[in-house]
CSV table of C-alpha atoms and ligand atoms in Angstrom, one decimal:
chain,number,residue,atom,x,y,z
A,284,MET,CA,10.8,-23.4,-0.4
A,285,ALA,CA,9.5,-23.4,-3.8
A,286,THR,CA,9.9,-22.8,-7.6
A,287,LEU,CA,7.5,-21.0,-10.2
A,288,GLU,CA,7.3,-22.1,-13.6
A,289,LEU,CA,5.2,-20.3,-16.6
A,290,ARG,CA,5.0,-22.8,-19.6
A,291,ASN,CA,3.8,-20.8,-22.5
A,292,VAL,CA,1.4,-18.8,-20.9
A,293,THR,CA,-1.1,-16.8,-23.3
A,294,LYS,CA,-3.9,-14.5,-22.2
A,295,ARG,CA,-6.2,-12.4,-24.7
A,296,PHE,CA,-8.7,-9.6,-23.9
A,297,GLY,CA,-10.7,-9.3,-27.1
A,298,GLU,CA,-8.3,-8.0,-29.8
A,299,ILE,CA,-5.2,-7.5,-27.2
A,300,ILE,CA,-2.7,-9.8,-26.5
A,301,ALA,CA,-1.8,-9.3,-22.9
A,302,LEU,CA,0.2,-12.0,-22.8
A,303,ASN,CA,2.0,-13.8,-25.5
A,304,ASP,CA,3.4,-17.4,-25.2
A,305,VAL,CA,5.3,-16.4,-21.8
A,306,SER,CA,7.4,-18.8,-20.2
A,307,PHE,CA,10.1,-18.8,-17.4
A,308,THR,CA,11.2,-19.8,-14.1
A,309,VAL,CA,11.7,-18.5,-10.8
A,310,GLU,CA,14.3,-20.3,-8.8
A,311,ASP,CA,13.6,-21.5,-5.2
A,312,GLY,CA,14.8,-18.4,-3.1
A,313,GLU,CA,15.5,-16.2,-5.9
A,314,PHE,CA,14.6,-12.4,-6.5
A,315,PHE,CA,13.0,-12.2,-10.3
A,316,VAL,CA,12.0,-9.1,-11.4
A,317,LEU,CA,9.9,-8.6,-14.4
A,318,ILE,CA,10.3,-5.1,-15.8
A,319,GLY,CA,8.4,-3.7,-18.8
A,320,PRO,CA,6.6,-0.5,-19.8
A,321,ASN,CA,2.9,0.0,-18.8
A,322,GLY,CA,0.5,-1.9,-20.7
A,323,SER,CA,3.1,-4.7,-21.5
A,324,GLY,CA,1.4,-7.6,-19.2
A,325,LYS,CA,3.0,-7.5,-16.0
A,326,THR,CA,0.0,-7.3,-13.9
A,327,THR,CA,-2.1,-9.6,-15.9
A,328,LEU,CA,1.0,-12.1,-15.4
A,329,LEU,CA,1.0,-11.8,-11.9
A,330,ARG,CA,-2.9,-12.2,-11.7
A,331,VAL,CA,-2.7,-15.5,-13.8
A,332,ILE,CA,0.1,-16.9,-11.2
A,333,ALA,CA,-2.1,-15.7,-8.4
A,334,GLY,CA,-5.1,-17.3,-10.0
A,335,LEU,CA,-7.4,-14.6,-10.0
A,336,VAL,CA,-7.2,-14.5,-13.9
A,337,GLU,CA,-7.6,-17.8,-16.1
A,338,PRO,CA,-5.0,-18.1,-18.9
A,339,ASP,CA,-6.4,-19.1,-22.5
A,340,SER,CA,-3.4,-21.6,-22.7
A,341,GLY,CA,-0.3,-22.4,-20.9
A,342,ASP,CA,0.5,-23.7,-17.3
A,343,VAL,CA,1.2,-22.1,-13.9
A,344,ILE,CA,3.6,-24.7,-12.1
A,345,ILE,CA,4.6,-24.5,-8.5
A,346,ASP,CA,7.0,-27.0,-7.2
A,347,GLY,CA,6.9,-29.1,-10.2
A,348,VAL,CA,2.9,-29.1,-9.8
A,349,LYS,CA,0.5,-27.7,-12.3
A,350,VAL,CA,-1.7,-25.4,-10.4
A,351,ASN,CA,-4.1,-24.0,-13.1
A,352,ASP,CA,-7.2,-25.5,-11.4
A,353,LEU,CA,-6.6,-24.7,-7.6
A,354,ARG,CA,-7.9,-21.5,-6.3
A,355,PRO,CA,-6.0,-18.6,-5.5
A,356,SER,CA,-6.1,-19.4,-1.4
A,357,GLN,CA,-4.6,-23.0,-2.4
A,358,ARG,CA,-1.6,-21.7,-4.2
A,359,GLY,CA,0.9,-20.6,-1.7
A,360,VAL,CA,1.0,-17.4,-4.0
A,361,ARG,CA,0.9,-14.1,-1.8
A,362,MET,CA,0.6,-11.1,-3.6
A,363,VAL,CA,1.0,-7.3,-3.0
A,364,PHE,CA,-1.3,-5.3,-5.4
A,365,GLN,CA,-0.3,-2.4,-7.1
A,366,ASP,CA,-2.8,-0.2,-5.5
A,367,TYR,CA,-2.1,-2.0,-2.2
A,368,ALA,CA,-5.9,-3.1,-2.1
A,369,LEU,CA,-6.4,-2.7,1.5
A,370,TYR,CA,-10.1,-3.3,3.1
A,371,PRO,CA,-11.1,0.7,3.4
A,372,HIS,CA,-13.7,-0.3,6.2
A,373,MET,CA,-11.1,-2.2,8.5
A,374,LYS,CA,-8.6,-1.3,10.8
A,375,VAL,CA,-4.8,-2.1,10.3
A,376,TYR,CA,-5.0,-4.4,13.1
A,377,ASP,CA,-7.4,-5.5,15.7
A,378,GLU,CA,-6.8,-8.9,17.5
A,379,ARG,CA,-10.3,-9.8,18.1
A,380,ARG,CA,-11.8,-8.7,14.6
A,381,PHE,CA,-11.1,-9.1,11.1
A,382,ALA,CA,-8.7,-6.2,9.9
A,383,ASN,CA,-6.2,-5.7,7.3
A,384,LEU,CA,-3.2,-7.3,8.5
A,385,ASN,CA,-4.4,-10.5,10.3
A,386,PHE,CA,-7.1,-11.0,7.8
A,387,PRO,CA,-5.6,-13.9,6.0
A,388,LEU,CA,-5.4,-15.5,9.5
A,389,LYS,CA,-9.1,-14.7,10.6
A,390,VAL,CA,-10.3,-16.3,7.1
A,391,ARG,CA,-8.3,-19.4,8.2
A,392,LYS,CA,-9.7,-19.3,11.6
A,393,PHE,CA,-6.4,-18.9,13.5
A,394,LEU,CA,-6.9,-19.0,17.1
A,395,LYS,CA,-6.6,-15.6,19.0
A,396,GLU,CA,-3.4,-16.3,20.5
A,397,ASP,CA,-2.1,-17.5,17.4
A,398,ILE,CA,-3.0,-14.9,15.5
A,399,VAL,CA,-1.1,-12.3,18.1
A,400,LYS,CA,2.1,-14.4,18.0
A,401,VAL,CA,2.0,-14.4,14.4
A,402,MET,CA,1.2,-10.8,14.1
A,403,SER,CA,4.0,-9.3,16.4
A,404,ASN,CA,6.4,-11.1,14.7
A,405,VAL,CA,4.9,-9.9,10.9
A,406,ALA,CA,4.4,-6.2,12.1
A,407,ARG,CA,8.4,-6.2,13.6
A,408,ARG,CA,9.1,-7.5,10.3
A,409,VAL,CA,7.6,-5.1,8.2
A,410,GLY,CA,7.7,-1.9,10.6
A,411,VAL,CA,4.2,-1.7,11.1
A,412,GLU,CA,4.2,0.4,14.6
A,413,LYS,CA,1.2,-0.2,17.2
A,414,GLU,CA,0.2,3.1,17.0
A,415,LEU,CA,-1.2,2.5,13.5
A,416,TYR,CA,-3.2,-0.3,14.6
A,417,PRO,CA,-6.4,1.4,15.3
A,418,ARG,CA,-6.3,3.4,12.0
A,419,LYS,CA,-8.3,2.6,8.9
A,420,PRO,CA,-6.5,2.9,5.4
A,421,ASP,CA,-7.5,6.4,4.3
A,422,GLN,CA,-5.6,7.6,7.7
A,423,LEU,CA,-2.4,6.1,6.4
A,424,SER,CA,0.4,7.7,4.2
A,425,ALA,CA,1.3,5.6,1.0
A,426,GLY,CA,4.3,4.4,3.0
A,427,GLN,CA,2.2,3.1,5.8
A,428,LYS,CA,-0.3,1.2,3.6
A,429,GLN,CA,2.6,-0.3,1.8
A,430,LYS,CA,3.9,-1.8,4.8
A,431,VAL,CA,0.2,-3.0,5.8
A,432,ALA,CA,0.1,-4.3,2.2
A,433,VAL,CA,3.3,-6.4,2.6
A,434,GLY,CA,2.4,-7.4,6.3
A,435,ARG,CA,-0.9,-8.9,5.1
A,436,ALA,CA,0.8,-10.6,2.1
A,437,LEU,CA,3.5,-12.1,4.8
A,438,ALA,CA,0.6,-13.0,7.2
A,439,ILE,CA,0.7,-16.7,6.0
A,440,GLU,CA,4.0,-17.9,5.0
A,441,PRO,CA,4.2,-17.4,1.5
A,442,LYS,CA,5.6,-20.2,-1.1
A,443,ILE,CA,5.8,-17.4,-3.7
A,444,PHE,CA,5.9,-14.0,-3.1
A,445,VAL,CA,4.7,-11.6,-6.0
A,446,LEU,CA,4.7,-7.9,-5.8
A,447,ASP,CA,3.2,-5.4,-8.2
A,448,GLU,CA,5.1,-2.1,-8.4
A,449,PRO,CA,5.1,-1.7,-4.7
A,450,LEU,CA,7.3,1.5,-5.0
A,451,SER,CA,5.3,3.3,-7.6
A,452,ASN,CA,3.2,5.4,-5.2
A,453,LEU,CA,6.3,6.3,-3.0
A,454,ASP,CA,8.1,9.3,-3.0
A,455,PRO,CA,12.1,9.3,-3.9
A,456,LEU,CA,13.2,8.7,-0.4
A,457,GLY,CA,10.4,6.3,0.6
A,458,ARG,CA,11.3,4.1,-2.3
A,459,LEU,CA,14.9,3.9,-1.3
A,460,ARG,CA,13.9,3.0,2.0
A,461,VAL,CA,11.1,0.6,1.1
A,462,ARG,CA,13.6,-1.0,-1.3
A,463,ASP,CA,15.8,-1.9,0.8
A,464,GLU,CA,13.3,-3.4,3.2
A,465,ILE,CA,11.8,-5.6,0.9
A,466,ARG,CA,15.2,-7.0,0.0
A,467,ARG,CA,15.8,-7.7,3.6
A,468,ILE,CA,12.3,-9.2,3.9
A,469,HIS,CA,13.4,-11.7,1.1
A,470,ARG,CA,16.4,-12.2,2.7
A,471,GLU,CA,14.1,-13.4,5.8
A,472,ILE,CA,11.4,-15.2,4.0
A,473,LYS,CA,13.7,-16.9,1.3
A,474,ALA,CA,10.6,-17.4,-0.6
A,475,ALA,CA,10.7,-17.4,-4.5
A,476,THR,CA,10.0,-13.8,-5.3
A,477,LEU,CA,8.5,-12.0,-8.5
A,478,TYR,CA,8.9,-8.5,-8.4
A,479,VAL,CA,7.0,-6.4,-11.1
A,480,THR,CA,8.5,-2.8,-12.2
A,481,HIS,CA,8.6,-0.2,-14.9
A,482,ASN,CA,11.8,1.3,-13.4
A,483,LEU,CA,15.3,-0.1,-14.2
A,484,PRO,CA,17.5,1.2,-11.6
A,485,GLU,CA,14.6,-0.4,-9.0
A,486,ALA,CA,15.1,-3.9,-11.0
A,487,MET,CA,19.0,-3.5,-11.3
A,488,ALA,CA,19.2,-3.0,-7.5
A,489,LEU,CA,16.8,-5.6,-6.4
A,490,GLY,CA,17.0,-8.4,-9.0
A,491,ASP,CA,19.1,-11.8,-9.1
A,492,ARG,CA,17.8,-11.9,-12.9
A,493,LEU,CA,15.5,-9.7,-15.0
A,494,ALA,CA,13.0,-10.4,-17.7
A,495,VAL,CA,12.4,-8.1,-20.0
A,496,VAL,CA,8.7,-7.9,-21.3
A,497,ASN,CA,6.8,-5.9,-24.0
A,498,ARG,CA,3.8,-6.5,-25.6
A,499,GLY,CA,3.1,-9.4,-23.4
A,500,ALA,CA,6.2,-11.2,-24.8
A,501,ILE,CA,9.4,-12.0,-22.8
A,502,GLN,CA,12.1,-9.9,-24.5
A,503,GLN,CA,15.2,-11.2,-22.7
A,504,ILE,CA,16.1,-12.6,-19.1
A,505,GLY,CA,19.3,-12.7,-17.4
A,506,PRO,CA,21.5,-11.3,-14.7
A,507,PRO,CA,20.8,-7.5,-14.5
A,508,ARG,CA,24.3,-6.4,-15.6
A,509,GLU,CA,24.3,-8.8,-18.6
A,510,VAL,CA,20.8,-7.4,-19.9
A,511,TYR,CA,22.3,-4.1,-19.2
A,512,GLU,CA,25.4,-4.6,-21.3
A,513,LYS,CA,24.1,-6.9,-23.8
A,514,PRO,CA,20.6,-6.0,-24.6
A,515,ALA,CA,19.3,-8.9,-26.9
A,516,ASN,CA,17.2,-6.6,-29.4
A,517,GLU,CA,16.4,-2.9,-30.2
A,518,PHE,CA,13.4,-2.9,-28.1
A,519,VAL,CA,15.7,-3.6,-24.7
A,520,SER,CA,18.4,-1.4,-25.8
A,521,VAL,CA,15.9,1.3,-26.6
A,522,PHE,CA,14.1,0.7,-23.2
A,523,ILE,CA,16.9,0.4,-21.1
A,524,HIS,CA,18.7,3.7,-22.4
A,525,SER,CA,15.4,5.6,-21.8
A,526,PHE,CA,16.5,5.6,-18.0
A,527,ASP,CA,19.8,7.4,-18.9
A,528,LEU,CA,19.9,10.7,-17.3
A,529,PRO,CA,19.9,13.5,-19.8
A,530,VAL,CA,23.1,15.6,-19.9
A,531,ARG,CA,22.5,19.0,-21.0
A,532,PRO,CA,25.0,21.7,-21.4
A,533,VAL,CA,24.4,24.4,-18.6
B,786,LIG,P1,0.9,-3.5,-17.1
B,786,LIG,O1,0.7,-4.1,-15.8
B,786,LIG,O2,2.1,-4.2,-17.6
B,786,LIG,O3,1.0,-2.1,-17.1
B,786,LIG,P2,-1.5,-4.9,-18.0
B,786,LIG,O4,-1.3,-6.5,-17.5
B,786,LIG,O5,-2.2,-4.2,-16.7
B,786,LIG,O6,-0.1,-4.2,-18.0
B,786,LIG,O7,-2.5,-4.7,-19.0
B,786,LIG,C1,-1.7,-5.5,-20.1
B,786,LIG,C2,-2.8,-5.3,-21.4
B,786,LIG,O8,-3.9,-5.9,-21.1
B,786,LIG,C3,-3.2,-3.6,-21.5
B,786,LIG,O9,-3.1,-3.4,-22.7
B,786,LIG,C4,-4.4,-3.6,-20.8
B,786,LIG,O10,-5.3,-2.5,-21.2
B,786,LIG,C5,-5.2,-4.9,-21.3
B,786,LIG,N1,-5.9,-5.6,-19.9
B,786,LIG,C6,-5.7,-5.9,-18.4
B,786,LIG,N2,-6.5,-6.4,-18.0
B,786,LIG,C7,-7.5,-6.3,-18.9
B,786,LIG,C8,-9.0,-6.4,-18.6
B,786,LIG,N3,-9.4,-7.1,-17.5
B,786,LIG,N4,-9.7,-6.6,-19.7
B,786,LIG,C9,-9.4,-5.9,-21.0
B,786,LIG,N5,-8.2,-5.4,-21.2
B,786,LIG,C10,-7.4,-5.9,-20.1
B,787,LIG,MG1,0.3,-3.2,-13.7
């Protein structure tokens, strides 16, 4: 159980301002969606939260404690990367060796019997079937890789769960299925969750609240309906209506 707060986070890459004075709080147990076009700074923000990128200024605060100086593994933040970032030379799961699903437990030197216990729970939760265990990532479909990546992130119970565009490599049906699964998993683990997407229907379906970001700056924060019905500025309005289906005369 935890809250995540960002306070005035700014990050530049040379001339580019990837994050421009970003502040918001994700409440305990909340499903918070960050939505914005490509290049708006979403991945950079997740990397700052996870401790993989150092901000130029501003603070990351977890449960009221500033974590800027903590290493990624000490923050209690578990991340699912956009490209899954599975270890290509490792199997999905192997009781005795380092493998993709149990990697975080092996690193922390969990005993074998504990790994078996935790993993059977994790594999059930994300729906990784036993027949996938001996496979390497290049023998998995996008949907299966996705499940392994989510399972790995959940192997250590997260305080803060962050996901970077987890549906973007799936076909439309796969998206619907995994979307429902992510919602169910969130209900089970109840961790503060920050979910990144550029897709409005996904954001509307999943988010307790949305934050719309453009060029590294937060444009609006609110419940999905409110953002949809009362866009705070022209950018939000145009962005949101870019998802309307075109109606053409036949
Ligand atoms: P998003 O995830 O919303 O597509 P990113 O956070 O990946 O956006 O990128 C935001 C901006 O920062 C982009 O202009 C991108 O090119 C730039 N950027 C991200 N990471 C780096 C980096 N390591 N070096 C230089 N520029 C970067
Ligand atoms: Mg990105």
